[in-house]
Coordinates of C-alpha atoms (C1' of nucleotides) in Angstrom, one line a residue:
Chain A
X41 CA -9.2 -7.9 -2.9
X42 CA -13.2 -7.8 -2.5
X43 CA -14.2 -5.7 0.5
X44 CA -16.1 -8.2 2.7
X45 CA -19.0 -5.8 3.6
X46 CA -19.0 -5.2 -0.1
X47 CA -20.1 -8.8 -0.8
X48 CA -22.2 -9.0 2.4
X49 CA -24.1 -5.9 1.2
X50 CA -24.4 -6.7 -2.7
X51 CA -24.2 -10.6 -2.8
X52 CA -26.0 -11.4 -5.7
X53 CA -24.7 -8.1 -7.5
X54 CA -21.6 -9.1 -7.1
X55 CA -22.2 -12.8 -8.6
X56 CA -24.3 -11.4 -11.1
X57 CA -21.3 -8.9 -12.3
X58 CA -18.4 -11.3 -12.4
X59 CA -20.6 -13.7 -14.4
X60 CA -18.9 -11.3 -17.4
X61 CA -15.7 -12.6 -16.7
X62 CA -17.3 -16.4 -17.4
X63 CA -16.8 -16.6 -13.6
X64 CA -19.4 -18.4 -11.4
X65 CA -18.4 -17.2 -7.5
X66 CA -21.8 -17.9 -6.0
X67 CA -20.0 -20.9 -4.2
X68 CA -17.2 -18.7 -2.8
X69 CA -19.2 -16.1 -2.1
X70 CA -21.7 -17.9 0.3
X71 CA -18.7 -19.6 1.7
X72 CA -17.1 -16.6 3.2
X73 CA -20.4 -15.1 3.8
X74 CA -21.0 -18.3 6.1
X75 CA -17.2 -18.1 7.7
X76 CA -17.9 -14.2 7.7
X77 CA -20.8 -14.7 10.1
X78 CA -18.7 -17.4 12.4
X79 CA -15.9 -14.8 12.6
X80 CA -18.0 -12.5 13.8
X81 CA -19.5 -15.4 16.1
X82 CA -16.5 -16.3 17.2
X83 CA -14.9 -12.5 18.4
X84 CA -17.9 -11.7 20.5
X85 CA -17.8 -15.2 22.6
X86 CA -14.0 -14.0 22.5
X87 CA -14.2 -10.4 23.6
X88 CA -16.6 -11.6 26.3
X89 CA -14.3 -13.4 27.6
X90 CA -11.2 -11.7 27.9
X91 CA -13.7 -8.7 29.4
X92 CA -14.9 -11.0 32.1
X93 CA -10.6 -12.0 32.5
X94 CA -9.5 -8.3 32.8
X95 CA -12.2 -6.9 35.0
X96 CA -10.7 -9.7 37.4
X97 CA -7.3 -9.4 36.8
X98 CA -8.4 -5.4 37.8
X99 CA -9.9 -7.0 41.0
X100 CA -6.6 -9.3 42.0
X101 CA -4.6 -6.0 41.3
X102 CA -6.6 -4.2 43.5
X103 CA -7.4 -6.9 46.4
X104 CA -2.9 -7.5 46.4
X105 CA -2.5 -3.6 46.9
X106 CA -4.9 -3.9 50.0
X107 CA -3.0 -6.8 51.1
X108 CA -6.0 -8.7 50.9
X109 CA -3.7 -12.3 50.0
X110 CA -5.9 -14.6 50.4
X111 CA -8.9 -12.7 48.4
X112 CA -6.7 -12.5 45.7
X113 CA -5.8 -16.0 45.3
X114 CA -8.9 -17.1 45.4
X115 CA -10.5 -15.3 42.4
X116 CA -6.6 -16.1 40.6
X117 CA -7.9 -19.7 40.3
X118 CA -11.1 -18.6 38.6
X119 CA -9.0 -17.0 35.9
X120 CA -7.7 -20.1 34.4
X121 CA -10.9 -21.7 32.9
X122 CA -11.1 -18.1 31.1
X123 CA -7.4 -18.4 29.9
X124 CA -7.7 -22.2 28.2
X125 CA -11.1 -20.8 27.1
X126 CA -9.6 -17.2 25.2
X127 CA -6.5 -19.2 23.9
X128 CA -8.9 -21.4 22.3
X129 CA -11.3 -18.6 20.7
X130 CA -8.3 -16.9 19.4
X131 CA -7.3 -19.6 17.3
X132 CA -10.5 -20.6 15.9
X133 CA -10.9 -16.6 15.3
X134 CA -7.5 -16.5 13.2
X135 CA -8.4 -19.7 11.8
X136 CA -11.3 -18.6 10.1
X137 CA -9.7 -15.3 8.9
X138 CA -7.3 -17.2 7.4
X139 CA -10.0 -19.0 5.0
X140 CA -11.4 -16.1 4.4
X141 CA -8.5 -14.2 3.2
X142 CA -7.8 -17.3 1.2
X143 CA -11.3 -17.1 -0.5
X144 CA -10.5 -13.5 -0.9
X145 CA -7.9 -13.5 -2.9
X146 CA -8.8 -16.0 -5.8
X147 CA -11.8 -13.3 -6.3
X148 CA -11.1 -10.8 -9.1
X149 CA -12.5 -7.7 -9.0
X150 CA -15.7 -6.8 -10.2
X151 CA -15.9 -5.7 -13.7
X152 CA -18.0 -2.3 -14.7
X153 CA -21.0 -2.6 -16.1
X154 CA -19.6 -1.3 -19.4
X155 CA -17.4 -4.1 -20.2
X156 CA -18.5 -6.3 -22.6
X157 CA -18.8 -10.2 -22.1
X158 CA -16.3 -12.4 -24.3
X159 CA -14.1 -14.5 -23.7
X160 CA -10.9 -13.7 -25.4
X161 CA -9.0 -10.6 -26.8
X162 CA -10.9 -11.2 -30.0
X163 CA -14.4 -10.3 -28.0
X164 CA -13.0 -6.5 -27.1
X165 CA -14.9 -4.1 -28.1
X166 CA -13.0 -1.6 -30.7
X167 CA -13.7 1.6 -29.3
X168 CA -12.1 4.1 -32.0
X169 CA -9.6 3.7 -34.7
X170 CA -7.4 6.7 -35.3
X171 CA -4.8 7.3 -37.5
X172 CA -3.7 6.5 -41.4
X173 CA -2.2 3.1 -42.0
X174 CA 0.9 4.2 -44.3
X175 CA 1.5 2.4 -47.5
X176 CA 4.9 1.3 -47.6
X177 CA 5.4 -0.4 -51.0
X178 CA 8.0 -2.0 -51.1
X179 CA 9.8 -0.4 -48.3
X180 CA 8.1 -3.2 -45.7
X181 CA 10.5 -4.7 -43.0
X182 CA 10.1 -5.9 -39.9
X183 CA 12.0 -4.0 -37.4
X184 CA 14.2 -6.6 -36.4
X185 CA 15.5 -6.4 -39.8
X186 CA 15.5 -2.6 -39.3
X187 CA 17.5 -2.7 -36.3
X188 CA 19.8 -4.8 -38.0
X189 CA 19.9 -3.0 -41.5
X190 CA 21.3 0.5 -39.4
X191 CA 22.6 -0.7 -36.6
X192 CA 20.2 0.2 -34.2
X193 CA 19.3 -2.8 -31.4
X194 CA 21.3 -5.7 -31.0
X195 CA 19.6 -8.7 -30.4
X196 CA 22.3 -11.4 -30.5
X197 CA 24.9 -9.5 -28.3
X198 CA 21.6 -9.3 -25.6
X199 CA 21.9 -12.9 -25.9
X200 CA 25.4 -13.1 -24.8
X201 CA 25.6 -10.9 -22.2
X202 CA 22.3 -12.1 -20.6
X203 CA 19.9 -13.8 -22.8
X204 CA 16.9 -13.6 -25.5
X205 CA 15.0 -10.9 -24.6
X206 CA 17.5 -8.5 -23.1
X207 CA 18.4 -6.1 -26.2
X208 CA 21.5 -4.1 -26.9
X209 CA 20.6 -0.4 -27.9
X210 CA 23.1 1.2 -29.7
X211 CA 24.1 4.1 -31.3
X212 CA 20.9 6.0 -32.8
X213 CA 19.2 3.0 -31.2
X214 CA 20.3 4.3 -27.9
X215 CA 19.1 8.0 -28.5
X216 CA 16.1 6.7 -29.4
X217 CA 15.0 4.9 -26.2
X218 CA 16.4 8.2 -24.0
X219 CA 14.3 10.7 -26.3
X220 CA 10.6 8.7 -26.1
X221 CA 11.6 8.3 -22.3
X222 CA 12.2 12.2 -22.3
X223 CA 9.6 13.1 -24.6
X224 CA 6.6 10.9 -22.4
X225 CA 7.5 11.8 -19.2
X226 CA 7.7 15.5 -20.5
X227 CA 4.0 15.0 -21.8
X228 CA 2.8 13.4 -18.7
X229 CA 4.3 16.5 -16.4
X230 CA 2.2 19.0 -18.8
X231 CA -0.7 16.5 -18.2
X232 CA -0.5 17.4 -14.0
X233 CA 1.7 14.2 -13.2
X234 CA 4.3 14.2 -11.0
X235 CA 7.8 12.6 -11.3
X236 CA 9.1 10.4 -9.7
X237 CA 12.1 7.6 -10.0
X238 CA 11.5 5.0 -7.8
X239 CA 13.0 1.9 -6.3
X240 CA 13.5 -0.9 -9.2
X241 CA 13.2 -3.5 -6.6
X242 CA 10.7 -4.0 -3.9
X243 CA 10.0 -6.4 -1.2
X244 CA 7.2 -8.4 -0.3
X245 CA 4.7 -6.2 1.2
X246 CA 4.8 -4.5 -2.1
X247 CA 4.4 -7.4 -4.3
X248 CA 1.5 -8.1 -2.6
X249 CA 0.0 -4.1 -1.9
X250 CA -0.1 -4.2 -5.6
X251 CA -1.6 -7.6 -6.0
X252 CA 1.5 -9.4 -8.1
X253 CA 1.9 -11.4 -5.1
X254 CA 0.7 -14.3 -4.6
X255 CA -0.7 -15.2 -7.8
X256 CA 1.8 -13.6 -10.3
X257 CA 4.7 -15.1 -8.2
X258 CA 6.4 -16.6 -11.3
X259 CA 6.4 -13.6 -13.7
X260 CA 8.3 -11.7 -11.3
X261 CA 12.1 -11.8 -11.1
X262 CA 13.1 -12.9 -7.2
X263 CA 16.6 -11.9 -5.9
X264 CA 15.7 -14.7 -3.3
X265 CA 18.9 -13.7 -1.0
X266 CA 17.6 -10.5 -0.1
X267 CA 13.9 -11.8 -0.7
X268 CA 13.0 -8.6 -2.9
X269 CA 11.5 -8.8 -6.5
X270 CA 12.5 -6.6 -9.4
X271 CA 9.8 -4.4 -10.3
X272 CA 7.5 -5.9 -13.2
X273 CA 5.7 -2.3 -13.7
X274 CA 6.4 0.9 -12.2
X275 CA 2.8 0.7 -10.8
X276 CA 4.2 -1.2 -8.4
X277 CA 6.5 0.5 -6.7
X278 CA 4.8 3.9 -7.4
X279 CA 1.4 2.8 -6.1
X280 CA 2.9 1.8 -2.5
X281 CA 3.6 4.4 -1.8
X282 CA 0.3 5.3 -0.6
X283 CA 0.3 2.1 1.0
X284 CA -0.7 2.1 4.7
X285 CA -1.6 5.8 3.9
X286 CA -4.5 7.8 5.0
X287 CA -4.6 11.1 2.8
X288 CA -7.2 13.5 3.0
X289 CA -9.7 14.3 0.8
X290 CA -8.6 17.2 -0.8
X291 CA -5.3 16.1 -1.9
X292 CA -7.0 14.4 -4.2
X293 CA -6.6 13.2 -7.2
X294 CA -3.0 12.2 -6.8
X295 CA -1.4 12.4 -10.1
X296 CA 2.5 10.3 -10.1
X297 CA 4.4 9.5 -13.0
X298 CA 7.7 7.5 -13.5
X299 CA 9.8 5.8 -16.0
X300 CA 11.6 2.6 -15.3
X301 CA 13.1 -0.5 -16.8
X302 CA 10.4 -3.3 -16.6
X303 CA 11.4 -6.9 -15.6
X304 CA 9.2 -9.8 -16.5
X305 CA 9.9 -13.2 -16.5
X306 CA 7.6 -14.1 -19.7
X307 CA 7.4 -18.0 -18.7
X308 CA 5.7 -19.5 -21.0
X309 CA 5.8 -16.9 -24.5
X310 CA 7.0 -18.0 -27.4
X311 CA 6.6 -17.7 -31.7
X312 CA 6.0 -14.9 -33.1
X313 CA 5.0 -13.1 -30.2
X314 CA 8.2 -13.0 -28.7
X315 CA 10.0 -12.0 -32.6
X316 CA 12.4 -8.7 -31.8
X317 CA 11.1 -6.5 -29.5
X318 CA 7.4 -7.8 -29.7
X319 CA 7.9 -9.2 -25.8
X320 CA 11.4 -8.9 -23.5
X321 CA 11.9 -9.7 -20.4
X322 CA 13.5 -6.3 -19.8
X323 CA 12.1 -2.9 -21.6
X324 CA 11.4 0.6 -20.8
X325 CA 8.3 2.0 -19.8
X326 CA 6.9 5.4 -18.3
X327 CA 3.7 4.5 -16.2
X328 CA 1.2 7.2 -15.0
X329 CA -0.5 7.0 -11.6
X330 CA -3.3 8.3 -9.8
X331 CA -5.4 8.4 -6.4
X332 CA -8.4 9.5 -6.9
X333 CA -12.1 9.5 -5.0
X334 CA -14.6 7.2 -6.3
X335 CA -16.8 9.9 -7.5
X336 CA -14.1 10.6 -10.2
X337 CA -12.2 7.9 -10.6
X338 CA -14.0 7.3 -14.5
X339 CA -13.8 10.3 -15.2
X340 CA -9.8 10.2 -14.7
X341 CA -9.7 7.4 -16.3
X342 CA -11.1 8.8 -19.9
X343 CA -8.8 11.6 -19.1
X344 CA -5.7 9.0 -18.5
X345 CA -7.2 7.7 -22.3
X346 CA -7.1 11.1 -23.7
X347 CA -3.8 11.1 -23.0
X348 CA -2.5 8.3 -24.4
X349 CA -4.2 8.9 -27.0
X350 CA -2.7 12.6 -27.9
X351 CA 1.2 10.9 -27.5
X352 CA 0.2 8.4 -30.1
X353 CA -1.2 11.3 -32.1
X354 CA 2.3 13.5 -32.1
X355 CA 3.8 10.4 -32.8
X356 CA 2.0 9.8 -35.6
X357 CA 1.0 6.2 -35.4
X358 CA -2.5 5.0 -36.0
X359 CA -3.4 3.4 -33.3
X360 CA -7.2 1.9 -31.9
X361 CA -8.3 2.0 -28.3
X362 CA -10.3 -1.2 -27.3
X363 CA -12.5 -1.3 -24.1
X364 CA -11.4 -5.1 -23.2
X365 CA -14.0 -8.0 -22.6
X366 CA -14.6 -9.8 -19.2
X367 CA -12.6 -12.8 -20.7
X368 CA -9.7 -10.2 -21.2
X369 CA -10.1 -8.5 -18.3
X370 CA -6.7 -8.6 -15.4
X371 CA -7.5 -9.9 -12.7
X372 CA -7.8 -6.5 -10.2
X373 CA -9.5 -4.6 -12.9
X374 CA -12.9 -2.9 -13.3
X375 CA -12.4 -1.7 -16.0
X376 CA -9.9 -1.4 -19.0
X377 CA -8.5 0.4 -21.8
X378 CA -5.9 -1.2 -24.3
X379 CA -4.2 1.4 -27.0
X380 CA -3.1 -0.8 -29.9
X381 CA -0.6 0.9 -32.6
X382 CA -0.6 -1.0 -36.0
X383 CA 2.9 -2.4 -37.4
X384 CA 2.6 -2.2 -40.9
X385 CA 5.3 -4.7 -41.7
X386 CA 4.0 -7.2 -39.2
X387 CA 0.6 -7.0 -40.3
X388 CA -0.6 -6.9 -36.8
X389 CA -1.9 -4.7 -34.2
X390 CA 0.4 -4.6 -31.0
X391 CA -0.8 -3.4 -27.5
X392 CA 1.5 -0.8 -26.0
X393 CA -0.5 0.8 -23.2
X394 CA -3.1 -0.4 -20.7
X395 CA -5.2 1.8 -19.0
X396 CA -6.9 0.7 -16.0
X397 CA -9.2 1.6 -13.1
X398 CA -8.9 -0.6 -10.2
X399 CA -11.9 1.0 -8.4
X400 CA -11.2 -0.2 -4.4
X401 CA -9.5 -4.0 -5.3
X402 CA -6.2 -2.4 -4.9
X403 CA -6.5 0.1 -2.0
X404 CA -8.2 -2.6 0.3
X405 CA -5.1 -4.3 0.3
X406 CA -2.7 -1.3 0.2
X407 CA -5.1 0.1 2.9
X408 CA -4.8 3.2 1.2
X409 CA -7.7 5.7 2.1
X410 CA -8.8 9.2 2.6
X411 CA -10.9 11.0 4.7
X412 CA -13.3 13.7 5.0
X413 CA -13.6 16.6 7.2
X414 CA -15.5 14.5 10.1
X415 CA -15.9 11.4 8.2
X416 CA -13.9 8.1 8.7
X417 CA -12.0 7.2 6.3
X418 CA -12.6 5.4 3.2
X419 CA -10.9 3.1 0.7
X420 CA -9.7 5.2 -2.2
X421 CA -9.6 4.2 -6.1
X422 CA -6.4 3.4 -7.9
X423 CA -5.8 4.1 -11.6
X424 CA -2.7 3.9 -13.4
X425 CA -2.0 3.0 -17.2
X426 CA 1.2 3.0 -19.4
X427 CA 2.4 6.6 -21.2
X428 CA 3.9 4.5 -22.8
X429 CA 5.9 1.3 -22.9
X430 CA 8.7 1.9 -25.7
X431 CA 9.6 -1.6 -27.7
X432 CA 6.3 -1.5 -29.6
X433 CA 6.6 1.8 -30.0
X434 CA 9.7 1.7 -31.3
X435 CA 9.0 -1.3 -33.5
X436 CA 5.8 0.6 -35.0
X437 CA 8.0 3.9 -35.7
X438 CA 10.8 2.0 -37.6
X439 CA 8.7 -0.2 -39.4
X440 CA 6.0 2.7 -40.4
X441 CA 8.5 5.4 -41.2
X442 CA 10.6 3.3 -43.2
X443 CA 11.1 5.2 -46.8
X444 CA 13.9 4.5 -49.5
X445 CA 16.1 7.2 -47.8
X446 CA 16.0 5.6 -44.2
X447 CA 13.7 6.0 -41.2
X448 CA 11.9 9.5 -40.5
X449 CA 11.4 10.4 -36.8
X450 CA 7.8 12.2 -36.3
X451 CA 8.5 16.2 -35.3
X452 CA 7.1 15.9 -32.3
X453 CA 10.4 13.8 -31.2
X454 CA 13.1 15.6 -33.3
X455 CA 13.8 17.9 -30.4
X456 CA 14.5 15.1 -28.2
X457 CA 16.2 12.6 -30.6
X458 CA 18.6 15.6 -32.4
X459 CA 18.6 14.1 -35.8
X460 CA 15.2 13.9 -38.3
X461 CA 16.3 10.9 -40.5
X462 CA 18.1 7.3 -39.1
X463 CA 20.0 6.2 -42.3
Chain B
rG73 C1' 30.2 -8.6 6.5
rG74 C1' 31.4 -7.0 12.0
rA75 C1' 29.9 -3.9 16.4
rU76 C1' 26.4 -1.0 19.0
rA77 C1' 21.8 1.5 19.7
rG78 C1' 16.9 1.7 18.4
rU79 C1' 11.5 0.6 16.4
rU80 C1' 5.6 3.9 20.9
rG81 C1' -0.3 8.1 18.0
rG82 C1' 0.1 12.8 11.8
rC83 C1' 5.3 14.2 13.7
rA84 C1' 8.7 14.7 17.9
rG85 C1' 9.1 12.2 22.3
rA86 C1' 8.0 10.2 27.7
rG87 C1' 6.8 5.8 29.9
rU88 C1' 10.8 -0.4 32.6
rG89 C1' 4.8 -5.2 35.5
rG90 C1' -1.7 -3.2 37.4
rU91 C1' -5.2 3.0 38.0
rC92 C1' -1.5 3.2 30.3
rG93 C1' -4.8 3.6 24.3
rA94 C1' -0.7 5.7 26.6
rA95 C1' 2.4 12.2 29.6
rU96 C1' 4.2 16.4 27.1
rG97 C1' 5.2 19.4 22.8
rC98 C1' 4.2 20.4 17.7
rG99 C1' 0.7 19.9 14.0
rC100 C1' -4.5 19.6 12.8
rC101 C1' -10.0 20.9 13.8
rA102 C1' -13.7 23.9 16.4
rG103 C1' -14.6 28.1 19.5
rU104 C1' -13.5 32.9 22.4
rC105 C1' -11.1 37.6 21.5
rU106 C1' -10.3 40.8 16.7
rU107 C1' -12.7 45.1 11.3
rG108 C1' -9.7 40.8 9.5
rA109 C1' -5.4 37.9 10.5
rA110 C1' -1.6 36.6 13.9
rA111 C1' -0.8 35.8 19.0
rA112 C1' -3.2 34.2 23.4
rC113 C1' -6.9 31.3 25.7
rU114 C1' -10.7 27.1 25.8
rG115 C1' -12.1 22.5 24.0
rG116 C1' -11.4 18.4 20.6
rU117 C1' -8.1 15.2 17.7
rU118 C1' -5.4 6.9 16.5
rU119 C1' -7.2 2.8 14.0
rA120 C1' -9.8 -1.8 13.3
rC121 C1' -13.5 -5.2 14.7
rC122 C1' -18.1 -6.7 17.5
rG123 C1' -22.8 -4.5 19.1
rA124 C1' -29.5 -1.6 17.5
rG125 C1' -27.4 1.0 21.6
rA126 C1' -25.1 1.3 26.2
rG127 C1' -20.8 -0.5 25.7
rG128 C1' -16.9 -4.2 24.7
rU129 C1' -12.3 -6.2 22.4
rA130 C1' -7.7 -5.6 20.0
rA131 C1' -3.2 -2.9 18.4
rC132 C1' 3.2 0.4 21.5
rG133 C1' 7.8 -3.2 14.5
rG134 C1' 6.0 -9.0 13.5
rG135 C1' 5.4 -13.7 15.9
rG136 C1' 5.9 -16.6 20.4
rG137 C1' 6.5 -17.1 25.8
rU138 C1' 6.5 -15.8 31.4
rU139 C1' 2.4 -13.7 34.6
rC140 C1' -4.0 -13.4 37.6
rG141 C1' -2.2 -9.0 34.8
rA142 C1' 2.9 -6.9 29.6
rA143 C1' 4.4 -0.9 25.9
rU144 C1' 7.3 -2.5 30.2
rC145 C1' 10.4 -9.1 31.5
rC146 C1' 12.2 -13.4 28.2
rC147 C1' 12.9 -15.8 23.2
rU148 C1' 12.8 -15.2 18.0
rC149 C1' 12.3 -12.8 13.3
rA150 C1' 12.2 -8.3 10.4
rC151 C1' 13.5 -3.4 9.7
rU152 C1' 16.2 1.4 10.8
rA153 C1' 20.3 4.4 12.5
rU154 C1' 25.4 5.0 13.8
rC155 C1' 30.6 3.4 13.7
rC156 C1' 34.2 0.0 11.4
rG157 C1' 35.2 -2.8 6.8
rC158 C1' 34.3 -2.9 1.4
rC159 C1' 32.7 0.1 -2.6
rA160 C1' 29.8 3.3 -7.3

RNA sequence: GGAUAGUUGGCAGAGUGGUCGAAUGCGCCAGUCUUGAAAACUGGUUUACCGAGAGGUAACGGGGGUUCGAAUCCCUCACUAUCCGCCA
């Protein structure tokens, strides 16, 4: 969510910038400008009169303590005019904050002046391209065939135990999935994050802190009993809990990182794009985190890049990194980074990590802010981006390792994995 | 699932109708003392909004009500703790 004194400050700015995302807000804008300046309208007539109410209220006290009855009566009937009056103000006041918030949130953030226009993912801009494309002859296929071929992920068994999209690991399969978990969040603790396992559900408050909630209501999965929401992103759960949170300045930057299971409803995928483990509605992913002051919060970001970058190196996958377009762009975004790896069976380039800086969009709604020796405090940025998510991963190490003899594991993963070769 | 007790500032915790944005302690910040530190002492220390400022308003889990006046009384919802039941 937009900060209001943001867009009462940098109007045109503001329209200006989200023009990239093929957005024209100028309408919005002026209208919460306008309700912005009745608000403010509004409170003063408000706290006027519930000033004028308690300095009498102060008087009656006084006047019954002196037993000074009649007095006391007499300036009680004065007070209800000012009653009827401060009942109404309230609810035109909560009224109006209401449309505003409303406004609010169908307002993405405002992208950073580096992002390019376009309109879809075919208008990002290719940043770098890293990495040699192996030539696999005719050793070329897909890894659902792969998974198949040595028994490695079960995709009809998923089915019957809960449904497309929800594979069955087995065997080496299995060892797999625990030794990129182990292996990421090992990298990320070198790197200065943190661990941490969180909370796999969450309730409301979160869903919205976050910002899945309201608009990505239906991608989430919602135990509606116990009204909580299974976790779409470790993001979420990790980022609240800063919510409501005033740190000071130098604890910063905050640097968390977490693996969990992902849950995503998907509604509406289908083809190709949801072909083995291309797009599940459940899949592992270890998400890194940070807190950061605005002065920095780009220059984290890179950093968060650079990392992502170096586990694709040791993994050996060429990979590109694409700075995405304002068509592309999520909705609480400034600014983003997608890390494609290249699946040489499939012919395609699949995304497996998204780094992002949120700027303020998120922490205005978390509340989360820090402060300064003797200085109020301020809304902090959010970052956060995937280290990695594993079903691409996996699907780009089977299908680009695959040799006559079987499937070669990179080095860097052997230690974790305990074998070299899947045959 | 049942019963009971709770929810107050960064934390602990007092306050049961007016002078309470709220005692006290801890913590934190500044100062005095000290070669330095600790201790001791002194002072300061919630947040949001409105206002050029003076100042004003709001917030004691959320919402509603009673009252001239609510942290305090009533209703309702949420959450937490403890005990019982069930159970990894």
């Amino acid at each position: 969510m937009l900060e209001l004194q943001r867009i009462r400050e940098q109007k045109d700015d503001i329209i200006e910038r989200l023009k990239i995302r093929n957005l024209d807000v100028s309408e919005q804008i002026n209208k919460v400008i306008d309700l912005d300046e009745l608000r403010r309208k509004t409170q003063r007539e408000l706290d006027d009169t519930l000033a004028e109410s308690n300095k009498l209220s102060k008087e009656i006290g006084m006047l019954f303590k002196q037993g000074k009855q009649e007095e006391a009566n007499q300036i009680k009937s004065k007070t209800a005019d000012l009653k009827e009056r401060s009942k109404q103000l309230k609810e035109e006041e909560a009224k109006i904050q209401e449309q505003i918030k409303e406004i609010l949130y169908q307002i993405p953030n405002v992208p950073h002046p580096s992002v390019p226009k376009g309109n879809t993912d075919e208008d990002n801009e290719v940043v770098l391209t890293a990495g040699e494309i192996p030539d696999l002859g005719e050793y070329n296929l897909p890894h659902w065939e792969l998974a198949k071929k040595y028994n490695l992920i079960d995709f009809e068994l998923g089915v019957k135990i809960t449904g497309a999209g929800f594979p069955v690991y087995t065997g080496k399969g299995a060892r797999l999935q625990r030794a990129l978990i182990n292996f990421f969040i090992d990298e990320a603790e070198k790197a200065g994050f943190q661990e941490v396992i969180p909370p796999l559900l969450v309730n409301e408050a979160s869903g919205y802190g976050t910002g899945q909630l309201p608009d990505k209501e239906g991608q989430m999965y919602h135990c509606t009993v116990d009204n909580l929401y299974l976790i779409p992103t470790a993001e979420v759960p990790i980022t609240n809990i800063y919510r409501d949170v005033i740190v000071s300045e130098n604890e910063l930057p905050i640097k968390k990182t977490g693996y969990t299971p992902c849950f995503r409803r998907e509604a509406g995928s289908y083809g190709k794009d949801v072909r083995g483990l291309n797009r599940l509605h459940q899949f592992d992913k270890v998400e890194i985190v940070q807190i950061a002051h605005p002065s920095q919060s780009y220059e984290l970001l890179d950093k968060m890049v650079e990392h992502v970058k170096s586990l694709l190196d040791k993994l050996e996958l060429p990979y590109r990194v694409l700075r995405l377009c304002g068509g592309d762009l999520g909705f609480t975004s400034a600014l983003t980074f997608d890390l494609e790896v290249f699946s040489v069976a499939q012919e395609r380039w699949l995304e497996v990590s998204s780094v992002s800086n949120f700027e303020t969009f998120q922490a205005n709604r978390l509340k989360l802010r820090y402060r300064g020796k003797g200085n109020k405090p301020q809304l902090a940025h959010t970052l956060n981006g995937s280290a990695l998510a594993l079903p691409r991963i996996v699907a780009a190490l089977l299908e680009n390792n695959q040799t006559k003899d079987g499937i070669k594991i990179p080095d860097a993963l052997v230690e974790y994995t305990g074998f070299s070769i899947i045959k």
